[in-house]
CSV table of C-alpha atoms in Angstrom, one decimal:
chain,number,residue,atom,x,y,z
A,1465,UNK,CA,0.0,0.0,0.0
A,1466,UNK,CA,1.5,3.1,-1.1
A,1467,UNK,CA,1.2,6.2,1.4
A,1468,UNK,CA,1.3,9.6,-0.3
A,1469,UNK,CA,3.8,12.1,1.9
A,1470,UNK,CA,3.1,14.9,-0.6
A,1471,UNK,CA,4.3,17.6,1.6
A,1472,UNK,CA,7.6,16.1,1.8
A,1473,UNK,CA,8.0,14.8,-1.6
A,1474,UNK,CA,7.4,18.6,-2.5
A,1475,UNK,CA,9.7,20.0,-0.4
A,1476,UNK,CA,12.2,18.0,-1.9
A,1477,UNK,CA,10.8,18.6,-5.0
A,1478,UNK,CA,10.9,22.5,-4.5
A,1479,UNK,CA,14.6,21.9,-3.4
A,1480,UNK,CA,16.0,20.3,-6.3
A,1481,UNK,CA,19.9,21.7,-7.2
A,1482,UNK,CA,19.6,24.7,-4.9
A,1483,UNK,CA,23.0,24.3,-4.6
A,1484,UNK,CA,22.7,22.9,-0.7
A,1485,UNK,CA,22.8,19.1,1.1
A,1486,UNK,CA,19.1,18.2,2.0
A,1487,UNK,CA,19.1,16.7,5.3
A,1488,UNK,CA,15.8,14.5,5.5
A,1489,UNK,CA,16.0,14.1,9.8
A,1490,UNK,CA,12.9,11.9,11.7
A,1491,UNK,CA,12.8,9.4,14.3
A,1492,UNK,CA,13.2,5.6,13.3
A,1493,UNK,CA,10.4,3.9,11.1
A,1494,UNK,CA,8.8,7.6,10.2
A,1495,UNK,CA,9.7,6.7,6.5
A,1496,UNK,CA,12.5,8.8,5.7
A,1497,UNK,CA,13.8,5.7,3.6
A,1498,UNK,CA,10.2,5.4,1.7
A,1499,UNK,CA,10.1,9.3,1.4
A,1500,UNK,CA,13.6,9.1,-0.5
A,1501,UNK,CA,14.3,5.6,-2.2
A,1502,UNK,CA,10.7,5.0,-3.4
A,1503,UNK,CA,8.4,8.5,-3.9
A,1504,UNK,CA,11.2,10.4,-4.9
A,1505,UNK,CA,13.2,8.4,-6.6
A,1506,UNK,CA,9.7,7.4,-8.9
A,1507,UNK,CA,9.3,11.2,-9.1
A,1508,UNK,CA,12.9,11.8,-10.1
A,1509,UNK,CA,12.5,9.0,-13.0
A,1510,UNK,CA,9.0,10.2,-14.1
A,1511,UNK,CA,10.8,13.6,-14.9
A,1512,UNK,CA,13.1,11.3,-17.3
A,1513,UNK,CA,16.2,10.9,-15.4
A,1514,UNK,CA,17.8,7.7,-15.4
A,1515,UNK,CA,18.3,4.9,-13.1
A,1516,UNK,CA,22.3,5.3,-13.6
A,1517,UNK,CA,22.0,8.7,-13.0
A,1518,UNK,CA,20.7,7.9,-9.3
A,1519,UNK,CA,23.0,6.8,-6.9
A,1520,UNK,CA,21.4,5.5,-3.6
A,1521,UNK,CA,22.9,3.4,-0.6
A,1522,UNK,CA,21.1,2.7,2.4
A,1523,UNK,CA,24.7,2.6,5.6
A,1524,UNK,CA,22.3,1.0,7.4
A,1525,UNK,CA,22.1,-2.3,5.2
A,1526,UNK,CA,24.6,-5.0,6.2
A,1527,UNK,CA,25.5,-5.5,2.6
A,1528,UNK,CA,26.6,-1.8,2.3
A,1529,UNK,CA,28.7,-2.0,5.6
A,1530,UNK,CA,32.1,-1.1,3.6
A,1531,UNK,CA,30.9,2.2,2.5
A,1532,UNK,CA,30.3,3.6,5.8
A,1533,UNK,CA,34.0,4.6,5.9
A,1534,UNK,CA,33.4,7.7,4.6
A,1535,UNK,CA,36.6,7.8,2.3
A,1536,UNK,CA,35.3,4.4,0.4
A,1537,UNK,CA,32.3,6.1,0.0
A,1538,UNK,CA,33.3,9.0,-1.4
A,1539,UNK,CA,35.5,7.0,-3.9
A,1540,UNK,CA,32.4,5.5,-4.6
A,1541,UNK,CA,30.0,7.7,-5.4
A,1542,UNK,CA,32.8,9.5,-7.7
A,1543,UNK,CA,33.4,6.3,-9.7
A,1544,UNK,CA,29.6,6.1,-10.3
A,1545,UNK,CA,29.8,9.8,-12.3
A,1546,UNK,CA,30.6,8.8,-15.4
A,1547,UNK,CA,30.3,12.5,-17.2
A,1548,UNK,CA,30.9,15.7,-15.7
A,1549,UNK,CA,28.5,17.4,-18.0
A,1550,UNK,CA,25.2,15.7,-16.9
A,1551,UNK,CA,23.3,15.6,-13.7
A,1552,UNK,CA,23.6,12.8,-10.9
A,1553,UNK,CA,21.8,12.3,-7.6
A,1554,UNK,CA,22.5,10.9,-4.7
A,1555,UNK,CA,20.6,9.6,-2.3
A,1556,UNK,CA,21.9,8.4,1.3
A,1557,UNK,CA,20.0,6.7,4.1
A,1558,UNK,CA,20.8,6.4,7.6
A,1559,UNK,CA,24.3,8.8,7.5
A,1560,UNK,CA,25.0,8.5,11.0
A,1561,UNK,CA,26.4,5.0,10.0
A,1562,UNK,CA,29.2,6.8,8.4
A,1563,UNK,CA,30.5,8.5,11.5
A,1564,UNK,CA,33.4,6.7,13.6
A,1565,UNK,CA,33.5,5.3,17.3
A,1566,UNK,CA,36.3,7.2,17.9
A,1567,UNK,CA,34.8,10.3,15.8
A,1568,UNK,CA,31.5,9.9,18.1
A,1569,UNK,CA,33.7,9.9,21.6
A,1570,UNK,CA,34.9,13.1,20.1
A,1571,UNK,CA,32.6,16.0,19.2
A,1572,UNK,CA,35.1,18.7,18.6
A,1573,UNK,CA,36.7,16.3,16.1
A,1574,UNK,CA,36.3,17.1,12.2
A,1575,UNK,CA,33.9,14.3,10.8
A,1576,UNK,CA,35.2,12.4,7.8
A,1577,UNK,CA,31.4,12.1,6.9
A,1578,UNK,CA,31.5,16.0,6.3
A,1579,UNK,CA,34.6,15.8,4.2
A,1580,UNK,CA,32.5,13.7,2.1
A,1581,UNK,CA,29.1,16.0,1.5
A,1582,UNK,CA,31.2,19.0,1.5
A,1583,UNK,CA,32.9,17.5,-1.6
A,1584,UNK,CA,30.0,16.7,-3.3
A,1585,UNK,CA,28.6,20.2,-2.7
A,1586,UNK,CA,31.5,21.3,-4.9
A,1587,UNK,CA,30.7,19.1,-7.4
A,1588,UNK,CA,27.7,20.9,-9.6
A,1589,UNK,CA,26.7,18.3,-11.5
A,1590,UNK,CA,25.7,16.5,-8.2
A,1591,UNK,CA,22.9,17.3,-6.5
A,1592,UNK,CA,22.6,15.2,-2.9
A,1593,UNK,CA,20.1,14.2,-0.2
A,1594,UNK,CA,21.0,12.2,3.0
A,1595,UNK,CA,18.4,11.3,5.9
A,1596,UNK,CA,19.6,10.3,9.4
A,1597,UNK,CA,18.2,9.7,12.5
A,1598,UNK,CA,20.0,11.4,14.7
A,1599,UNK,CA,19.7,15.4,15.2
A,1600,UNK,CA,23.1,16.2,17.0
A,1601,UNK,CA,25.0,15.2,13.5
A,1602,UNK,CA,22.4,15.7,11.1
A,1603,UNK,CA,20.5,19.1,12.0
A,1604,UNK,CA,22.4,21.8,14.0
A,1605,UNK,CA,26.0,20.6,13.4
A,1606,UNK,CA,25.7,19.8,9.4
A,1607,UNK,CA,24.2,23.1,9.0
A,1608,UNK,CA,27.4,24.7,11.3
A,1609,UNK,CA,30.0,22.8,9.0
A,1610,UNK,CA,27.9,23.8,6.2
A,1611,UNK,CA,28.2,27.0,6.5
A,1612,UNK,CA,24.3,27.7,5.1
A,1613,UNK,CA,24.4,24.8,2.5
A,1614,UNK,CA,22.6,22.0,4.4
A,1615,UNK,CA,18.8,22.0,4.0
A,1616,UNK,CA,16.8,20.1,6.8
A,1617,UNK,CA,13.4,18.9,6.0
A,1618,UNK,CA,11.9,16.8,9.2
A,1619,UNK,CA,9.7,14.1,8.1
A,1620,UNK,CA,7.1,13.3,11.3
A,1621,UNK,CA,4.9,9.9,11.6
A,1622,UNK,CA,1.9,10.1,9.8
A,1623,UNK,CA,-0.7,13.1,10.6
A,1624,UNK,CA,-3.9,12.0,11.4
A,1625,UNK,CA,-5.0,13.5,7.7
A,1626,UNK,CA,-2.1,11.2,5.9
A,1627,UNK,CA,-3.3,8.3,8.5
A,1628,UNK,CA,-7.0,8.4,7.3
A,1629,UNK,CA,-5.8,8.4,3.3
A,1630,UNK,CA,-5.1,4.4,4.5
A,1631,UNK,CA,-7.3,3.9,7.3
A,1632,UNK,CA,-10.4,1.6,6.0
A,1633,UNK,CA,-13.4,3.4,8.3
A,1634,UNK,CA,-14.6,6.5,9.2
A,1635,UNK,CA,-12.8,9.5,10.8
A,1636,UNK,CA,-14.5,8.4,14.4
A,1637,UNK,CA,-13.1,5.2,14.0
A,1638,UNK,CA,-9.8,6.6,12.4
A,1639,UNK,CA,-9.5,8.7,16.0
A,1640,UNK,CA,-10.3,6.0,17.8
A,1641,UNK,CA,-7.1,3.9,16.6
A,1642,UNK,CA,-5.1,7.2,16.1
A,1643,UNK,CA,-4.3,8.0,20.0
A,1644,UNK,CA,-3.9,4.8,20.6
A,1645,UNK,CA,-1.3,3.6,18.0
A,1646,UNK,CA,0.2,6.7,16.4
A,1647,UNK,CA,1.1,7.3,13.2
A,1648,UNK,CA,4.0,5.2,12.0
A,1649,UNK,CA,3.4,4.5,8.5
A,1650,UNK,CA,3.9,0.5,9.1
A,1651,UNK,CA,1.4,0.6,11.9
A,1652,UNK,CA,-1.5,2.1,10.1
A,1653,UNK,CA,-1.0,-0.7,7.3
A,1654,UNK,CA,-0.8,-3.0,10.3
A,1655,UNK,CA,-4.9,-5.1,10.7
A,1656,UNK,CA,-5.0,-6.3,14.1
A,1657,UNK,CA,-4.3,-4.9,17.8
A,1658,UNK,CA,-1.9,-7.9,18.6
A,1659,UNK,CA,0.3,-6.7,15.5
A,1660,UNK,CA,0.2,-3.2,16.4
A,1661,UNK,CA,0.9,-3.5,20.3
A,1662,UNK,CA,4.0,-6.0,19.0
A,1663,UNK,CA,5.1,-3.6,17.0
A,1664,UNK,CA,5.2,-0.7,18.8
A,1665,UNK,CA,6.3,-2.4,21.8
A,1666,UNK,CA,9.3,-4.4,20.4
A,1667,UNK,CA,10.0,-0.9,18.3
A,1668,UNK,CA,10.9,0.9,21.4
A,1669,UNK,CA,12.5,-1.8,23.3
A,1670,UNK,CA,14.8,-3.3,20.3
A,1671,UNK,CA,15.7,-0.2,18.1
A,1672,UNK,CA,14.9,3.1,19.8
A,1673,UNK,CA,16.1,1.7,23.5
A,1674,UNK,CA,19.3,-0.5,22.0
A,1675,UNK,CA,20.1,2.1,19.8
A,1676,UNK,CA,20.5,4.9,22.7
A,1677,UNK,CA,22.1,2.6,25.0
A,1678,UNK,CA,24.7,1.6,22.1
A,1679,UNK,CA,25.5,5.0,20.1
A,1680,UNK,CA,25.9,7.0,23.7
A,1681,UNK,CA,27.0,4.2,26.1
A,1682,UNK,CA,24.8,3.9,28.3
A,1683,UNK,CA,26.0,2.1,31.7
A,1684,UNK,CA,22.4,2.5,33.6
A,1685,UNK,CA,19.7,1.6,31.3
A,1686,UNK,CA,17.5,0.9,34.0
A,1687,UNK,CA,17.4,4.9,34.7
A,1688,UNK,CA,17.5,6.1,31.1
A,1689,UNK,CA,14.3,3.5,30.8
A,1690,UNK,CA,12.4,5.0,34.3
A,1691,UNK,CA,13.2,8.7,32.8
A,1692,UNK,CA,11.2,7.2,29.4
A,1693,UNK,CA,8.5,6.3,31.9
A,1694,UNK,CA,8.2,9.7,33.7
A,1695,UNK,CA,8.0,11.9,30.9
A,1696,UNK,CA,5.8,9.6,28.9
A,1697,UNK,CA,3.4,9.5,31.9
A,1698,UNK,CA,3.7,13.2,32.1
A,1699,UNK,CA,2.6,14.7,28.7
A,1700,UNK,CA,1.5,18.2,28.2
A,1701,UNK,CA,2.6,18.8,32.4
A,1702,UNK,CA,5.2,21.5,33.5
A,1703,UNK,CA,8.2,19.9,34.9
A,1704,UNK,CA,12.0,20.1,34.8
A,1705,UNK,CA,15.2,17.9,35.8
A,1706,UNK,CA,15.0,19.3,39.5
A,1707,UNK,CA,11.3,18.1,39.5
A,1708,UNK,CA,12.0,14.9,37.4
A,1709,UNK,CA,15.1,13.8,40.4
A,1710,UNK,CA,12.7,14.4,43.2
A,1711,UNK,CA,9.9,11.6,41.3
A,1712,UNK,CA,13.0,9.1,41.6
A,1713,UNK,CA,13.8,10.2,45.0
A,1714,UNK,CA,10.0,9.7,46.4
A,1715,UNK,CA,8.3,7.5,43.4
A,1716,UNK,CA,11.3,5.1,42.4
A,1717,UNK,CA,13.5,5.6,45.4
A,1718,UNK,CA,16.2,5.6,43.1
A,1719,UNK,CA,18.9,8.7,43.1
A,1720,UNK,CA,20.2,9.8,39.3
A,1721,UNK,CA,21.8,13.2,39.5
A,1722,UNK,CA,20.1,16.6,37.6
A,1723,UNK,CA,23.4,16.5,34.8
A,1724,UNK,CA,22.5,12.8,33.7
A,1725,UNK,CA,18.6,13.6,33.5
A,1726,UNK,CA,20.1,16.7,31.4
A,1727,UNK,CA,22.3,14.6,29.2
A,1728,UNK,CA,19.6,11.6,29.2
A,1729,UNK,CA,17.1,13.9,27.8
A,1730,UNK,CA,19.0,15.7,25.3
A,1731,UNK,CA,19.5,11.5,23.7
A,1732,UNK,CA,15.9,11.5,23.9
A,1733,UNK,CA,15.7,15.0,22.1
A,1734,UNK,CA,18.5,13.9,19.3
A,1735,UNK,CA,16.6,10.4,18.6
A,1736,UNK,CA,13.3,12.7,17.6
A,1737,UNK,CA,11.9,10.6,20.6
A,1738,UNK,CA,10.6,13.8,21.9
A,1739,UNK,CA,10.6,17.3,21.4
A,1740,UNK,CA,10.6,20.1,24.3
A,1741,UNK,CA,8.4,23.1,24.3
A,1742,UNK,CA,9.7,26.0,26.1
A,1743,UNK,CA,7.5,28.7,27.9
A,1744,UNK,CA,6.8,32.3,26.7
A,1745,UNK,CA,6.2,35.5,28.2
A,1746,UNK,CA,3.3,36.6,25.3
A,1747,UNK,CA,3.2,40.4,27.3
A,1748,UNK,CA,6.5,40.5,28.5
A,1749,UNK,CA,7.8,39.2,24.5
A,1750,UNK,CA,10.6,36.7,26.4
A,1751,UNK,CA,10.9,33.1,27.5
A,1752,UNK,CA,11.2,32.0,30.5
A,1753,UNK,CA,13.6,29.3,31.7
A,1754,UNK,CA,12.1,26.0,33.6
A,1755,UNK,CA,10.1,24.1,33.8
A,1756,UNK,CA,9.1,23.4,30.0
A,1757,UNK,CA,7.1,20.7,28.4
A,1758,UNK,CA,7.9,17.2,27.1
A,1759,UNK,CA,5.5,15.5,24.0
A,1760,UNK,CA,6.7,12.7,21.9
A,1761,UNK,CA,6.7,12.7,18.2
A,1762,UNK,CA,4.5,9.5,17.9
A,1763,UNK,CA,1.6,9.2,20.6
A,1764,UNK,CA,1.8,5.1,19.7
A,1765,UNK,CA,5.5,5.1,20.6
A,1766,UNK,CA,4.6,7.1,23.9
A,1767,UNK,CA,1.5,4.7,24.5
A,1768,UNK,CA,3.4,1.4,24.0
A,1769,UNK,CA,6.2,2.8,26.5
A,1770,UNK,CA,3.6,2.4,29.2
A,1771,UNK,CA,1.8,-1.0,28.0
A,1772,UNK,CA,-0.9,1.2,26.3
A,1773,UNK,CA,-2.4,1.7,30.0
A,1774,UNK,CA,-2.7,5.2,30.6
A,1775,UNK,CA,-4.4,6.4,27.8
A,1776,UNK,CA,-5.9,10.1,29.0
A,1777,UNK,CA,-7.3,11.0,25.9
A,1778,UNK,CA,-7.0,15.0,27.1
A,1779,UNK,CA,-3.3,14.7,27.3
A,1780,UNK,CA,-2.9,12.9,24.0
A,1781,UNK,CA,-5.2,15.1,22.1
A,1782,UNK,CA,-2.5,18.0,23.4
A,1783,UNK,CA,0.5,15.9,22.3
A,1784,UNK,CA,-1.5,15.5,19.0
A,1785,UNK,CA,-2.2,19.5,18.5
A,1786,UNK,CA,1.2,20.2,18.9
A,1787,UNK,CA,2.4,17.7,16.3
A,1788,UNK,CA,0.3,18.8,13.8
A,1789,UNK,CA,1.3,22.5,14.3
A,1790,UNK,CA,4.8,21.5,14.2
A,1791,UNK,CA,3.9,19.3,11.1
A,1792,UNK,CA,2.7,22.8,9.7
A,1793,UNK,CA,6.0,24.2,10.1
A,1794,UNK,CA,4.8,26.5,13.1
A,1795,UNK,CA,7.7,27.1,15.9
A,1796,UNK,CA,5.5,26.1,19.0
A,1797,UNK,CA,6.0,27.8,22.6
A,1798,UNK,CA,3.6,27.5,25.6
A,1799,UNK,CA,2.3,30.8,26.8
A,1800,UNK,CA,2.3,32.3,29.7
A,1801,UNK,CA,-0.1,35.5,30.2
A,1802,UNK,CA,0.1,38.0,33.8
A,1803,UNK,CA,-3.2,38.6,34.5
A,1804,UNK,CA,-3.4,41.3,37.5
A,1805,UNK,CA,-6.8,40.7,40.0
A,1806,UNK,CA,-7.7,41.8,43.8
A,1807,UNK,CA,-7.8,39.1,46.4
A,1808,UNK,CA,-10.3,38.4,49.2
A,1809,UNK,CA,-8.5,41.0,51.2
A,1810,UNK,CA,-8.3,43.9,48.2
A,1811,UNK,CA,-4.5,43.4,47.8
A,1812,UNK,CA,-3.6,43.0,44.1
A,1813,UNK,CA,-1.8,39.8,43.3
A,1814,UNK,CA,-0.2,38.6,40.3
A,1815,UNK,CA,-1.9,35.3,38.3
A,1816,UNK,CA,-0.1,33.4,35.7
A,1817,UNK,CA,-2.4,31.8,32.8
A,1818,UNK,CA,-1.6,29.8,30.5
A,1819,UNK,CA,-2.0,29.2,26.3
A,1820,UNK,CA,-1.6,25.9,25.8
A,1821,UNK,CA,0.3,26.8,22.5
A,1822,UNK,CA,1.7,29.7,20.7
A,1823,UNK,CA,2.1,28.8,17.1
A,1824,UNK,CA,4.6,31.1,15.1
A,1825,UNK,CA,5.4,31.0,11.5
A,1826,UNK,CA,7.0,34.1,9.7
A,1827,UNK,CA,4.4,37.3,10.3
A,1828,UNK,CA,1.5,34.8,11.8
A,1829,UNK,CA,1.0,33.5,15.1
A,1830,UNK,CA,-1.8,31.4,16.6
A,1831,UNK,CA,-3.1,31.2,20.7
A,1832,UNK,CA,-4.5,27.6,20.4
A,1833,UNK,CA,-6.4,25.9,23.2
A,1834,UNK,CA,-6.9,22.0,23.4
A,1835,UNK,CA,-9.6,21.4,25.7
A,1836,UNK,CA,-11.2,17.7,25.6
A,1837,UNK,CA,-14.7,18.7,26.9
A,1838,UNK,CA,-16.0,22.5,26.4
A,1839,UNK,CA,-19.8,21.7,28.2
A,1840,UNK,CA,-20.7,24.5,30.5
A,1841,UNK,CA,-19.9,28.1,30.3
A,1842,UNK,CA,-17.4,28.3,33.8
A,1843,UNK,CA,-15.4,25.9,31.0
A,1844,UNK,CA,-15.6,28.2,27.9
A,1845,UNK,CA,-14.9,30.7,30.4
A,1846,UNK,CA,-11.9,29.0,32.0
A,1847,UNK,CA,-10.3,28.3,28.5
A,1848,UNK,CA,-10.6,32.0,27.3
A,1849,UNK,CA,-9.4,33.7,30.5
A,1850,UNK,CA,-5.4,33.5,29.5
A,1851,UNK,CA,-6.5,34.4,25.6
A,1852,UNK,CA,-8.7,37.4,26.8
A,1853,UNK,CA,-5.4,38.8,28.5
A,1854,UNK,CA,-3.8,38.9,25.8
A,1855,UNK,CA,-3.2,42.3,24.2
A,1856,UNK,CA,-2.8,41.3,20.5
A,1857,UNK,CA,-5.2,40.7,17.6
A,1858,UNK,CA,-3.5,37.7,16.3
A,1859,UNK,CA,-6.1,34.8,16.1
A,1860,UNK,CA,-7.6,32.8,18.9
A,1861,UNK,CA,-8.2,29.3,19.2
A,1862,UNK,CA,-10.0,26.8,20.9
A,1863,UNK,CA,-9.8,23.0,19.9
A,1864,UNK,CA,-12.7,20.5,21.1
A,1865,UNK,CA,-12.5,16.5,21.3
A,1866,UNK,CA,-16.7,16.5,20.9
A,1867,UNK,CA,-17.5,16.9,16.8
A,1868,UNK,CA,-19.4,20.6,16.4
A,1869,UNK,CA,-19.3,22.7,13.8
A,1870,UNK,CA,-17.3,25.9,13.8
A,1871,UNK,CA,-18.1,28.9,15.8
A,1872,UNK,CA,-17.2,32.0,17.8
A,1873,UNK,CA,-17.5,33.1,21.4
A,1874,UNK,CA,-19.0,36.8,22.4
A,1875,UNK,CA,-14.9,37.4,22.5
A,1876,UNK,CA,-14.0,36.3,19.3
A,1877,UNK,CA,-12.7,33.2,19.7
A,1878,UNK,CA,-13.2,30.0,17.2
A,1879,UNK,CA,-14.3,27.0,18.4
A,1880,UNK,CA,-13.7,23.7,16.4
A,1881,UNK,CA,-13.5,20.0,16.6
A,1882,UNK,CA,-10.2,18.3,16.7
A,1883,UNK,CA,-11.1,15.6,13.8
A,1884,UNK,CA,-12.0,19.2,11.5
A,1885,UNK,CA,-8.9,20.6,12.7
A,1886,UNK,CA,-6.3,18.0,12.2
A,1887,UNK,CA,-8.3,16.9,8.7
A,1888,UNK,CA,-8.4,20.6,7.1
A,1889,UNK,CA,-5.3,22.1,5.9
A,1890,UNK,CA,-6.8,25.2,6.1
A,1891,UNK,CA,-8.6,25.0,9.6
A,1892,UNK,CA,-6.5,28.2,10.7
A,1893,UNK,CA,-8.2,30.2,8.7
A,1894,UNK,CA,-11.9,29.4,9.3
């Protein structure tokens, strides 16, 4: 079953010879391989390029192990270009596989895998496009070394929109199965629960877990796997590593210092396990340090981490919001509004509100609410309080789980259904 992921075959599409590296970055299994070796590669032959004319080698495949020194693959791909005069591209999976033991022990270190890009970037007959799954090497530092001539394009799990292109029933249905077992493309072809939970379960144990615990060295799994636990129990909650020591202190009776929660989080971060969404001050225009929030980039991934038992559908629809908006290309923040207000006594005290998200992109920004139920009016009222303190016109918005058509509270504010928002493109805008 073939799953159209048109919004990244275009943006590779729309990056064709620009004269830059494109970096296609995702968590395992979100089908960075299938994005590259099978809808772009069709796309790049249906334009009338040839199939000697595309180079591709998956560094994860066993049978291509000798090409992940990055000199023999650099010799390589070179004695592949036949004529200097026509157009060759390359396509490279799983990059990371190119970068040393020693090379990973040492960060500061010049990687041999850069020597190689950064040659083919000086070859213009050569246009390239890598995918890795690993953000320390293949977002902030290739762009660094790069100088501006790496292009990132993250490819997420399905959306719920690509999920019900394949889903055989109806968008209730399709929801129903959706915060339960994410949006990994192999899961949704996937028939039965016992696959799914199998899948997801062994997916996390025997690639995501192994392959932390093996690329960074991990001598305490047991605490890297109880920090998994904590912050998948804990989605869409403030917290912070002070907060996250004293739940192993009184919860786990386990001590693991604040620097190794740091540095065990930031593996979680690199791996696209999950993504951290800082706090900021919408009237004061600054962020503000701890604590932050934690949501995973596939709600199946998170559910199988705790046996698919605590399914809070309020906390997942959150998680879910903020995937699509990222999926949007939106930079998302949580907001914090100062509302001033008199106390039992007359004093004036300060009151901190929050916006679950504040969705930035270029010259627009969205307040978006995720509230599961929205039945009485101390709720609608609840919900607005942080966007009525807000003192900007830019658009208000509060997402339902219950199905309702669109409309507007006396302040201004839209009110939609989660399935209408996550299904139209264009939802935003209503």
């Amino acid at each position: 079953m073939e799953i159209p992921r048109n919004t990244y075959v275009n943006a590779l599409i729309n990056r064709m010879n620009n004269g830059m590296i494109k970096t296609v970055t995702g968590i395992r299994r979100s089908g960075k391989s299938y994005l590259l070796f099978k809808l772009f590669y069709d796309y790049l032959i249906s334009t009338g390029v040839t199939e000697d004319h595309i180079i591709q080698l998956a560094l994860d495949s066993p049978e291509n192990k000798a090409y992940r020194n990055a000199d023999t693959l650099y010799e390589y791909i070179l004695s592949r270009i036949e004529n200097t005069h026509e157009q060759y591209f390359v396509l490279l999976d799983e990059v990371q596989y190119a970068i040393t033991e020693e090379e990973m022990k040492n960060p500061e270190k010049s990687l041999g895998l850069y020597d190689t890009l950064n040659g083919l970037l000086r070859k213009r007959n050569v246009d390239t496009y890598i995918t890795g799954s690993n953000s320390k090497f293949l977002s902030s530092d290739i762009l660094t070394e790069f100088r501006g001539r790496g292009d990132e394009v993250h490819i997420f799990p399905l959306s719920f929109k690509e999920f019900m292109q394949v889903f055989d029933g109806d968008k209730h249905q399709g929801w129903s199965d959706y915060i339960m077992y994410g949006g990994l493309p192999l899961v949704s072809t996937m028939r039965t629960v016992e696959q799914k939970v199998k899948y997801l379960t062994n997916l996390f144990e025997e690639t995501y877990l192994k392959d932390l615990i093996n690329r960074y060295h991990v001598q305490k799994s047991r605490e890297l796997e109880d920090l998994m636990n904590i912050l998948a129990s804990n989605i869409g909650s403030l917290t912070n590593p002070s907060r996250i020591e004293a739940t192993f202190k009184s919860v786990l009776h386990s001590k693991i210092s604040i620097n190794t929660i740091n540095q065990y989080i930031g593996y979680l971060k690199d791996a696209f396990i999950i993504h951290e969404a800082n706090r900021y001050d919408v009237k004061g225009r600054q962020y503000i340090g701890t604590p932050m929030k934690y949501y995973f980039e596939d709600i199946g991934l998170r559910n199988a981490r705790l046996g698919f038992r605590q399914i809070e559908e309020n906390h997942i629809m959150e998680n879910i919001i903020y995937n699509e908006l990222r999926v949007r290309g939106f930079s998302v923040d949580i907001g914090v509004v100062e509302k001033r207000t008199n106390n039992t006594s007359g004093k004036e005290v300060r009151k901190k509100l929050e916006v679950d998200f504040v969705a930035n992109l270029g010259s627009r920004r969205y307040y978006v609410q995720s509230a599961l139920v929205l039945g009485t009016r101390e709720k609608i009222e609840q919900e607005q309080l942080s966007l009525e303190n807000i003192p900007d016109s830019f658009k208000k918005i509060i997402v339902v789980g219950n199905e309702t058509n669109p409309w507007h509270t006396e302040q201004g504010t839209l009110v939609m259904g989660v399935q209408q928002f996550l299904l139209d493109v264009n939802s935003l805008e209503l």
